Coordinates of C-alpha atoms and ligand atoms in Angstrom, one line a residue:
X1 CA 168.0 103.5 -6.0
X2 CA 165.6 100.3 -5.2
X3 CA 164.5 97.8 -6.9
X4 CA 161.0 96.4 -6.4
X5 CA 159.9 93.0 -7.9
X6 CA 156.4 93.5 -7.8
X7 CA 153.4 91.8 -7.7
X8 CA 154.7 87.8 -7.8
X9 CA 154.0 84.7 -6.0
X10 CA 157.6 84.7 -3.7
X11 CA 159.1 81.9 -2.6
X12 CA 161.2 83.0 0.8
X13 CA 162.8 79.8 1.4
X14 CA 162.6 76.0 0.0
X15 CA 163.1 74.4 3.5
X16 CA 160.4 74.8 5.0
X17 CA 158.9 75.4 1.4
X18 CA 157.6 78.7 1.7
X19 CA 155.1 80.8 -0.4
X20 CA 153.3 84.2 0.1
X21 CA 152.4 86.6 -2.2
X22 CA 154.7 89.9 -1.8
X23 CA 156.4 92.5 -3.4
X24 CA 160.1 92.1 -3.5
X25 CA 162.6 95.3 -2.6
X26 CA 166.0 95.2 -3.3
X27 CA 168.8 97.7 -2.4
X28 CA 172.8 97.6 -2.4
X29 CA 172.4 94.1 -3.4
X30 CA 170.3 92.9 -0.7
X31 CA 166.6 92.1 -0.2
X32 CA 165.5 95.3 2.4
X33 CA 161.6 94.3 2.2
X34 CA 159.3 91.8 1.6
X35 CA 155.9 92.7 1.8
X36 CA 153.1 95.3 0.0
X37 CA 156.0 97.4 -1.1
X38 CA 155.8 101.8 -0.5
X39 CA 158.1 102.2 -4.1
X40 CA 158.6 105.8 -4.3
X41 CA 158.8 107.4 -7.6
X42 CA 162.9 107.0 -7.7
X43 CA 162.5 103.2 -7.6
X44 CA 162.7 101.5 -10.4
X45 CA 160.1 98.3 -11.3
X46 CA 160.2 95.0 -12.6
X47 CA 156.6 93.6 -13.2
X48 CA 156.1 90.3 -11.3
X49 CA 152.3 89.6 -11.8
X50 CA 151.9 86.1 -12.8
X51 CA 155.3 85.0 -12.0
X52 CA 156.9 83.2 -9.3
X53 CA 160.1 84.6 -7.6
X54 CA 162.4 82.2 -6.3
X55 CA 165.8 82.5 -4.4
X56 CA 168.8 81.5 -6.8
X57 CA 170.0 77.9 -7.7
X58 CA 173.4 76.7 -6.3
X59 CA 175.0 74.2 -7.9
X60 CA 177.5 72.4 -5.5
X61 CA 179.7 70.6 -7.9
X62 CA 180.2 71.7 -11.7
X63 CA 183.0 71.4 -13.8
X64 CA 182.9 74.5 -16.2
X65 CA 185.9 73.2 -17.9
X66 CA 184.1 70.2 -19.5
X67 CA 181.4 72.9 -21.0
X68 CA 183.0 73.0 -24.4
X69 CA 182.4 69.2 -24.8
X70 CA 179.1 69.3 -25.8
X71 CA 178.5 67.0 -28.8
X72 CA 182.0 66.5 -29.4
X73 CA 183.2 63.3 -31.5
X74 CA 185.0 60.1 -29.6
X75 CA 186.9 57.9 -31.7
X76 CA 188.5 55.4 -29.4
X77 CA 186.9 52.3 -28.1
X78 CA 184.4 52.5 -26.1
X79 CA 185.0 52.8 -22.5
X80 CA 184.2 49.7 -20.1
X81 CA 184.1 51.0 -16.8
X82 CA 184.1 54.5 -15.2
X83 CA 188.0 55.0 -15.0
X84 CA 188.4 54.2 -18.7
X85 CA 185.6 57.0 -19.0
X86 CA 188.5 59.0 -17.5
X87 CA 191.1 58.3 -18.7
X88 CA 189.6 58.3 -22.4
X89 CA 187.4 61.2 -22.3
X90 CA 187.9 63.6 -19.5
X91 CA 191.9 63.4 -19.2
X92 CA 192.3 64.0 -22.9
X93 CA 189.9 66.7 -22.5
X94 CA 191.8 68.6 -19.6
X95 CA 195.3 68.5 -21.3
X96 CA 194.4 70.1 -24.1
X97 CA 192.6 73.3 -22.6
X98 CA 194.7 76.0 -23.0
X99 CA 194.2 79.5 -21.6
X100 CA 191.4 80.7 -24.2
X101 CA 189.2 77.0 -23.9
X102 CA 189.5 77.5 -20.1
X103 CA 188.0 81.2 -20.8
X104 CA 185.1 80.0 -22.9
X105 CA 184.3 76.7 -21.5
X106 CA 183.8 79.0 -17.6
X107 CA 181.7 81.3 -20.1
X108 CA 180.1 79.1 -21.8
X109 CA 179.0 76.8 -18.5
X110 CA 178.4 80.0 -16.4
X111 CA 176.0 81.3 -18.9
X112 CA 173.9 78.1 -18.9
X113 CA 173.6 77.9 -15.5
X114 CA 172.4 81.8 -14.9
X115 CA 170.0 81.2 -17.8
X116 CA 169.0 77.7 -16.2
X117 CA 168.4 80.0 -13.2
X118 CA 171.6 79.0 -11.2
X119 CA 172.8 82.0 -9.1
X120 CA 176.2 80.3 -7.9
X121 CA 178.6 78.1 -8.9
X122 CA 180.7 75.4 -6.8
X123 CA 183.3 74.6 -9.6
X124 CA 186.0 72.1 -9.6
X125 CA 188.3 73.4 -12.1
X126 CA 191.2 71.4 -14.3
X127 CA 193.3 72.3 -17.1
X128 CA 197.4 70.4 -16.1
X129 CA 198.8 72.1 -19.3
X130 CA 197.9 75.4 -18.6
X131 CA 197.5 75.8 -14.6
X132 CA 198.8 79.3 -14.3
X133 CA 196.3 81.5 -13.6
X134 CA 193.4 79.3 -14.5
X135 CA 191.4 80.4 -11.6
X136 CA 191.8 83.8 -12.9
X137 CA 190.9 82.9 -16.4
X138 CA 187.5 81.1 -14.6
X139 CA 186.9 84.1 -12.7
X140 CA 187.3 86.8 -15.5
X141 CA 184.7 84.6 -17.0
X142 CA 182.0 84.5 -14.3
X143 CA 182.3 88.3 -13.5
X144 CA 181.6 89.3 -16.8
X145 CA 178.5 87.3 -16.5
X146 CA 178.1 88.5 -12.9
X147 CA 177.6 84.7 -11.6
X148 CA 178.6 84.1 -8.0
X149 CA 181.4 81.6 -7.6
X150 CA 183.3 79.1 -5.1
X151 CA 186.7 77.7 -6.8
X152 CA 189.3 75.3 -6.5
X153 CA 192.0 73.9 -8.6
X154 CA 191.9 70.1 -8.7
X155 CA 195.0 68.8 -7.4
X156 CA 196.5 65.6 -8.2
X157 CA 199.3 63.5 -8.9
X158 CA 198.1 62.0 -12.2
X159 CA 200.1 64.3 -14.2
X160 CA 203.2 64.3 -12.5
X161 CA 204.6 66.4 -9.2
X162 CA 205.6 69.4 -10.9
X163 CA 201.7 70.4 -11.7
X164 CA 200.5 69.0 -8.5
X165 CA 202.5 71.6 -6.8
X166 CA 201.3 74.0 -9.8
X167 CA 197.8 73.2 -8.9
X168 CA 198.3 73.8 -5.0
X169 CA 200.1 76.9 -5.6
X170 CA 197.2 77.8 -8.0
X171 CA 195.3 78.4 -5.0
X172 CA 197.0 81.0 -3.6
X173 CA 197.1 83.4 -6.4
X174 CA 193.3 82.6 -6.6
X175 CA 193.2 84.1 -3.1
X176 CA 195.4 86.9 -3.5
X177 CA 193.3 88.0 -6.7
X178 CA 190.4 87.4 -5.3
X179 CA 187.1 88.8 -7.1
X180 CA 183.9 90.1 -5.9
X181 CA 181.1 87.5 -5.3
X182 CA 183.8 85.1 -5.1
X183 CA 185.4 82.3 -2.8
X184 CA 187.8 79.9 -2.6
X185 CA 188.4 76.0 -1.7
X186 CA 191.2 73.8 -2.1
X187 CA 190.4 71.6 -5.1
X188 CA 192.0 67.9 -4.5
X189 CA 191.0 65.0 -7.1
X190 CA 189.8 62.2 -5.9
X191 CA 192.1 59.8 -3.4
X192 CA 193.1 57.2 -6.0
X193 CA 195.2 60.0 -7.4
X194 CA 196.5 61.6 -4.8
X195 CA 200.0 60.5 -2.7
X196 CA 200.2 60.9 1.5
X197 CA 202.2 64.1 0.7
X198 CA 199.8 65.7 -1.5
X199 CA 197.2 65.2 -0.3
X200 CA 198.9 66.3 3.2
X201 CA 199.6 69.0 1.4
X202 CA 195.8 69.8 0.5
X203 CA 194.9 69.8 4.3
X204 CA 197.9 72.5 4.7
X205 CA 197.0 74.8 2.4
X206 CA 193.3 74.4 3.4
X207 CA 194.4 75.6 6.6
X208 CA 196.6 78.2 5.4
X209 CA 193.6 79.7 2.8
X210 CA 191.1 79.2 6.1
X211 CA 188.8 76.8 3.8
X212 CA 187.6 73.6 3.0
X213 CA 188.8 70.5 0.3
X214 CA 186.4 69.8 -2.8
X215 CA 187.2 66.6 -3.5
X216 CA 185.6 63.8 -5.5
X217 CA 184.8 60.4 -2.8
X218 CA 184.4 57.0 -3.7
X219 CA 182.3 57.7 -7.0
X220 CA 183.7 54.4 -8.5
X221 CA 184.2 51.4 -6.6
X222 CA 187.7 51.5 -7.9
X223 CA 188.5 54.5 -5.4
X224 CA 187.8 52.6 -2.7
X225 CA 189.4 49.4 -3.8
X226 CA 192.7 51.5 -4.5
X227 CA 193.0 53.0 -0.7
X228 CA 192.3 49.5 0.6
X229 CA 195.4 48.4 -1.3
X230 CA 197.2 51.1 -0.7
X231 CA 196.5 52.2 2.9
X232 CA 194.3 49.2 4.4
X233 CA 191.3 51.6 5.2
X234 CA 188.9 53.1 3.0
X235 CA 188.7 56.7 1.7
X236 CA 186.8 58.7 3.9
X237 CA 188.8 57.3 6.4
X238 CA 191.9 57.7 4.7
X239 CA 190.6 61.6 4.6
X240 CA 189.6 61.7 8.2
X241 CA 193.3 60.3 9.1
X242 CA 194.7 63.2 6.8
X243 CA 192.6 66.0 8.4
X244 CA 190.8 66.4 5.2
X245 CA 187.4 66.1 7.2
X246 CA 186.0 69.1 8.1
X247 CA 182.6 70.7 8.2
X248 CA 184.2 72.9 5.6
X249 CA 184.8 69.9 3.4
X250 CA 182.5 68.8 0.3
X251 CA 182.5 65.6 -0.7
X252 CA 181.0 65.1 -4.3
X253 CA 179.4 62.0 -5.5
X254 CA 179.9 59.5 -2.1
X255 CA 178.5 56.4 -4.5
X256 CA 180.4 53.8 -2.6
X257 CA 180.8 55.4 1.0
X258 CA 180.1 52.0 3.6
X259 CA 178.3 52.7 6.7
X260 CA 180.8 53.5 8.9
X261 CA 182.0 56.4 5.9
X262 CA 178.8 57.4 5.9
X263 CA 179.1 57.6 9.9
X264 CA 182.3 59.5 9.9
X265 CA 180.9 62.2 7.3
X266 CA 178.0 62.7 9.5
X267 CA 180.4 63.0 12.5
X268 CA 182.7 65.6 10.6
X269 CA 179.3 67.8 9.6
X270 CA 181.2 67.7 5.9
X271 CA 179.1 68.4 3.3
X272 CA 177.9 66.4 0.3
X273 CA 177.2 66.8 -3.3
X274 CA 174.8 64.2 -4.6
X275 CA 175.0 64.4 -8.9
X276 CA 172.1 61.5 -9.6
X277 CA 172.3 62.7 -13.5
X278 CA 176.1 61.6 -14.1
X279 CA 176.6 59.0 -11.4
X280 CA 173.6 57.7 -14.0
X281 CA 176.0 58.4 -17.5
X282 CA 179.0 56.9 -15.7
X283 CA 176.9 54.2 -14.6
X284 CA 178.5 54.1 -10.8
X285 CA 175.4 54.0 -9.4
X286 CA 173.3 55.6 -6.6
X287 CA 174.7 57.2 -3.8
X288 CA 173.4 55.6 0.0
X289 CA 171.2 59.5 0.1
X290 CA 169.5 58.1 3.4
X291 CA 172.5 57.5 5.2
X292 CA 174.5 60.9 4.1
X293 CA 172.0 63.7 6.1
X294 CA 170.7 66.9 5.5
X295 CA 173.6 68.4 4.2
X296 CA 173.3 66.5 1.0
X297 CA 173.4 69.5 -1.7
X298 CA 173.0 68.7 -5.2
X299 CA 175.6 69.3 -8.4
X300 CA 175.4 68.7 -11.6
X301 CA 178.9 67.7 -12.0
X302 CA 179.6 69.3 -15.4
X303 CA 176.1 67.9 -17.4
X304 CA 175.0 71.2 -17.6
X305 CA 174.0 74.2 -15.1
X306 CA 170.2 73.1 -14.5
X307 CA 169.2 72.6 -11.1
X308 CA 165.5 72.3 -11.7
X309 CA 166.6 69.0 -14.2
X310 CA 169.0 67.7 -11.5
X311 CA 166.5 67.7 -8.7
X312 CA 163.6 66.0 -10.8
X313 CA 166.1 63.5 -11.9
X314 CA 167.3 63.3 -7.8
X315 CA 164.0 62.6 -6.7
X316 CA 163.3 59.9 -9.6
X317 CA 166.1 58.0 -8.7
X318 CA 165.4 58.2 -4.8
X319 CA 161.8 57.1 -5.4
X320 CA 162.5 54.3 -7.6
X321 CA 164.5 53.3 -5.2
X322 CA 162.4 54.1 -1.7
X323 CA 158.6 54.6 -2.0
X324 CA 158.7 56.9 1.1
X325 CA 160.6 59.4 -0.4
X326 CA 158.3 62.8 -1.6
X327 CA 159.1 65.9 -3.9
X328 CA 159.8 67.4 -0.5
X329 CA 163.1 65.5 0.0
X330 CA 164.3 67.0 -3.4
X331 CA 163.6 70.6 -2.9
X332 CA 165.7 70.2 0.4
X333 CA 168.6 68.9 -1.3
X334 CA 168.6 72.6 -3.2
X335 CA 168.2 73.9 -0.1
X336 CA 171.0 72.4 1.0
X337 CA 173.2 73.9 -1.8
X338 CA 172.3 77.0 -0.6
X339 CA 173.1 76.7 3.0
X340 CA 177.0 75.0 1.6
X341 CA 177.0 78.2 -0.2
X342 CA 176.2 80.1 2.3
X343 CA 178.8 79.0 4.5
X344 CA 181.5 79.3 2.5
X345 CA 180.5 82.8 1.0
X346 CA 180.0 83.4 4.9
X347 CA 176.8 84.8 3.9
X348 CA 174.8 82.8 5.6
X349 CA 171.1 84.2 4.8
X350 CA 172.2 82.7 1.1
X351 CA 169.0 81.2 -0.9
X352 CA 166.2 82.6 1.6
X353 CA 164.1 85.9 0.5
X354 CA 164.2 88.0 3.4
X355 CA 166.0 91.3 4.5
X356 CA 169.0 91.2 4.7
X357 CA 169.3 88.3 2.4
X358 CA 171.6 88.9 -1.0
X359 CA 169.1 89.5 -3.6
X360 CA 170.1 86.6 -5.4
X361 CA 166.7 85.9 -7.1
X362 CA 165.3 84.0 -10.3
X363 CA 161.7 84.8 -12.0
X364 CA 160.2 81.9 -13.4
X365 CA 157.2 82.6 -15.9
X366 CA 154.9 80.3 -14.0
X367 CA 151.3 81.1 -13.7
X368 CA 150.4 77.6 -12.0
X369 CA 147.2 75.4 -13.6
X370 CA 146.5 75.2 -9.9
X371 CA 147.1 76.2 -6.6
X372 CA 150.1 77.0 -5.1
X373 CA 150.7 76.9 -1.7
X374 CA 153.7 76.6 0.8
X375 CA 152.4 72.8 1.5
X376 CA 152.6 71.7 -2.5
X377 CA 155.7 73.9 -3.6
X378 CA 157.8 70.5 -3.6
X379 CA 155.0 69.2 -6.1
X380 CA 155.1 72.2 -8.0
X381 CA 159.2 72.0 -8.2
X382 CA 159.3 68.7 -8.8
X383 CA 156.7 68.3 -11.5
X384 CA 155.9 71.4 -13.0
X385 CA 158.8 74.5 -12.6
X386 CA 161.5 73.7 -15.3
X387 CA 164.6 76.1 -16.4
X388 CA 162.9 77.0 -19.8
X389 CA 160.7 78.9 -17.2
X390 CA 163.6 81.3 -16.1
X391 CA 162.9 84.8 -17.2
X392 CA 165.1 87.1 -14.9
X393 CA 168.0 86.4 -12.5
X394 CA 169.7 88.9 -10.3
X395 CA 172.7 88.3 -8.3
X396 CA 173.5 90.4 -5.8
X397 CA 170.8 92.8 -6.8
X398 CA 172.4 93.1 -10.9
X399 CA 170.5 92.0 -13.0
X400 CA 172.3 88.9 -15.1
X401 CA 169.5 87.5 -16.9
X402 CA 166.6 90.0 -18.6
X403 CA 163.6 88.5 -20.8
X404 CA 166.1 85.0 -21.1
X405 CA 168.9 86.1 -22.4
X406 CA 171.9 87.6 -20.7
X407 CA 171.8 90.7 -19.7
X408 CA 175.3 92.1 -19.2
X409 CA 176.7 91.2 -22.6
X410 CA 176.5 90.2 -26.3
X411 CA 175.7 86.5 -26.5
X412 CA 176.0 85.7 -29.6
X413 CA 179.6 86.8 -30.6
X414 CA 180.8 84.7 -27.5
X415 CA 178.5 82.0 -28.7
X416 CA 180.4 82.0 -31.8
X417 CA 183.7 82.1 -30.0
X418 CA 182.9 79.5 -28.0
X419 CA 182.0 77.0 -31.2
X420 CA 185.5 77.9 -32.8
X421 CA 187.1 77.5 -29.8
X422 CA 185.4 73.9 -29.1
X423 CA 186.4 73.0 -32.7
X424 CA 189.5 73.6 -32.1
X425 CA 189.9 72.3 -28.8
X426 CA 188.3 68.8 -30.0
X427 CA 191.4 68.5 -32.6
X428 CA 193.4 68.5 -30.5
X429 CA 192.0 66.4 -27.9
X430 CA 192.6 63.7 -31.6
X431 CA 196.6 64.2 -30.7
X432 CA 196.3 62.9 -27.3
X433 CA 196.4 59.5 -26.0
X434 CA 194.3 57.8 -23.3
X435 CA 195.6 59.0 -20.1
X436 CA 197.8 56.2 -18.7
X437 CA 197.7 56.7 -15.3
X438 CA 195.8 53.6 -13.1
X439 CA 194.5 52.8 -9.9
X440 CA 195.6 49.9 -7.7
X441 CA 193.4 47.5 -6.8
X442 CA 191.8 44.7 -9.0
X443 CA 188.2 44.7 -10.2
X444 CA 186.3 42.3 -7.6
Ligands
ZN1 ZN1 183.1 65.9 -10.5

């Protein structure tokens, strides 16, 4: 049986921003028409007039796992600088997921973002004292919502070798397991906690899996002032050296990349995730956008799963900083999520409406105050479309999202599980100390 989305204002594509007025047809999960649409009687309808359909947010870089943390109480001093912010906050948080938090905090995150009107997730996924099928745990959690998902383990050495090696091998059991609307990347930390030989390791199983490395780059100075000390060259070279450079890799943050990083990343074709919003809390300031290329994506890097929020806030920053810059350059960073999800779902017509596209599609209850046209979309996005907007989401032609709430499930008895489970997860963040691991390299 079709689907037709009927009667809207379509967007086909963000880049170049694209509007026509169509109906929308959708069968096994793909976009078959756009156009006046010939519905027989068989095909079922959902009502589009004075709507705008839109293809599906990507969010390159989330952290699900930190979803539980909303609101929660911090009782030690206040942290100073960004690695402090880690090891006082997010490394306490980590240890003490166990399998159920890990559960709920992917439910609870992928549930935001499909009602924020996020069709996939890039997650980077951590949980060192309960790495056993954590990637499962994430995955059971986004297929009962029926999100689409790319995942990866982040490896490190902070918490010793023994779940380094658990966190590498977590990778593969992710792949042999693998879910529908799902795929896979190597997760690696961030280079001031990983060794030569893990993150050598990294590179070989990203070559084994046939993928790319999510890893965090330079997002505080202090990365980069730790593989200075500790190598003599600075992290993107230190990942170049390592094979870690790919045009399968994604790089999230990239604050602190120099020019010739920058250079080297452009050289590689690796991909970017720019997350203006928390580089903004964690006060590491503004990533060199200009010099990364067109395939800067955008994440949110665990604030939440609202893309519309994340590229106002993307283009704010860039025009405070650069006059030059226009709402267009915003809507083509979530462009750019798409194509990176795209590639490494190897579906490659990924955030366009056209056939043969997956019907990955968002409704937004937006009957614009004034016209709307394929020149002033970016003005529209950037000033007027917001998440609260979101009325259905399909992925993959199922519908996730009906009317703003979720279609596929009950949410208010996982809403209440989620609460206890945060409750609980917050005492016993209490028992744990700040995480004592440091990078080299003094402050300058
Ligand atoms: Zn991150």
């Amino acid at each position: 049986m079709n689907l037709v989305l009927s009667g809207g204002t379509v967007v086909t594509t963000l880049d170049p921003p694209t509007v026509t007025s169509a109906d929308v047809t959708i069968s096994g999960g793909r976009v078959s028409a756009v156009g006046r649409s010939t519905a027989s009687d068989d095909d079922a309808t959902l009502d589009c007039a004075g709507c705008v359909v839109i293809p599906g947010n990507v969010c390159a870089h989330h952290h699900l796992y930190s979803a539980l943390a909303r609101g929660m109480p911090y009782r030690l001093d206040p942290p100073q600088n960004f690695v402090q912010v880690l090891q006082r906050v997010w490394w306490r948080l980590d240890r003490a997921l166990d399998p159920d938090s890990v559960w709920l905090s992917a439910w609870t995150g992928g549930a935001d973002a499909l009602l924020s009107g996020t069709t996939t997730i890039v997650d980077h996924h951590a949980s060192p004292n309960a790495v056993e099928d954590s990637l499962d745990g994430v995955g059971s959690a986004l297929e009962r919502l029926g999100a689409r998902a790319v995942l990866c383990y982040e490896v490190t050495d902070r918490d010793g070798p023994d779940r380094a090696a658990a966190g590498l091998e977590e990778h593969r059991r992710l792949v042999k397991a693998m879910r529908p609307l799902q795929a896979a990347m190597v997760g690696a930390h961030a280079s001031f906690t990983l060794s030569e030989e893990t993150l050598a390791e990294c590179v070989r199983m990203a070559g084994e899996l046939d993928t790319g490395i999510h890893v965090h780059v330079a997002e505080d100075e202090a990365d980069e002032r730790d593989s200075l000390a500790r190598f003599g060259k600075r992290v993107v070279e230190r990942l170049a050296e390592a094979g870690a450079l790919t045009d399968r890799s994604l790089l999230a943050h990239c604050v602190h990349v120099d020019q010739r990083e920058a250079a080297l990343i452009h050289e590689a074709q690796a991909w970017v995730a720019h997350n203006p919003r928390s580089n903004m809390n964690n006060r590491v300031g503004w990533a060199p956008v200009a010099a990364l290329g067109n395939r800067l994506a955008l994440g949110t890097d665990g604030i939440d799963g609202d893309l519309f929020a994340e590229s106002r806030t993307a283009y704010w920053r860039a025009r405070e900083a650069d006059a030059s810059v226009g709402p267009e350059w915003a809507i083509a960073r979530v462009a750019a999520s798409a194509r990176l999800a795209g590639a490494l779902c190897g579906d490659p017509l990924l955030g366009r409406i056209e056939p043969g596209a997956p019907a990955d599609l968002v409704v937004l209850d937006y009957d614009p105050p004034t016209p709307l046209t394929s020149q002033n979309l970016p003005g529209h996005w950037v000033f007027g479309l917001s998440s609260r907007m979101v009325r259905d989401v399909l992925v993959a032609g199922e519908t996730v999202v009906r009317d703003h709430r979720l279609a596929r499930l009950d949410e208010t008895e996982l809403r209440a599980r989620g609460r206890e489970a945060a409750e609980a997860l917050w005492r016993r963040m209490d028992e744990i100390d700040a995480h004592p691991f440091e990078p080299v390299g003094a402050a300058g």
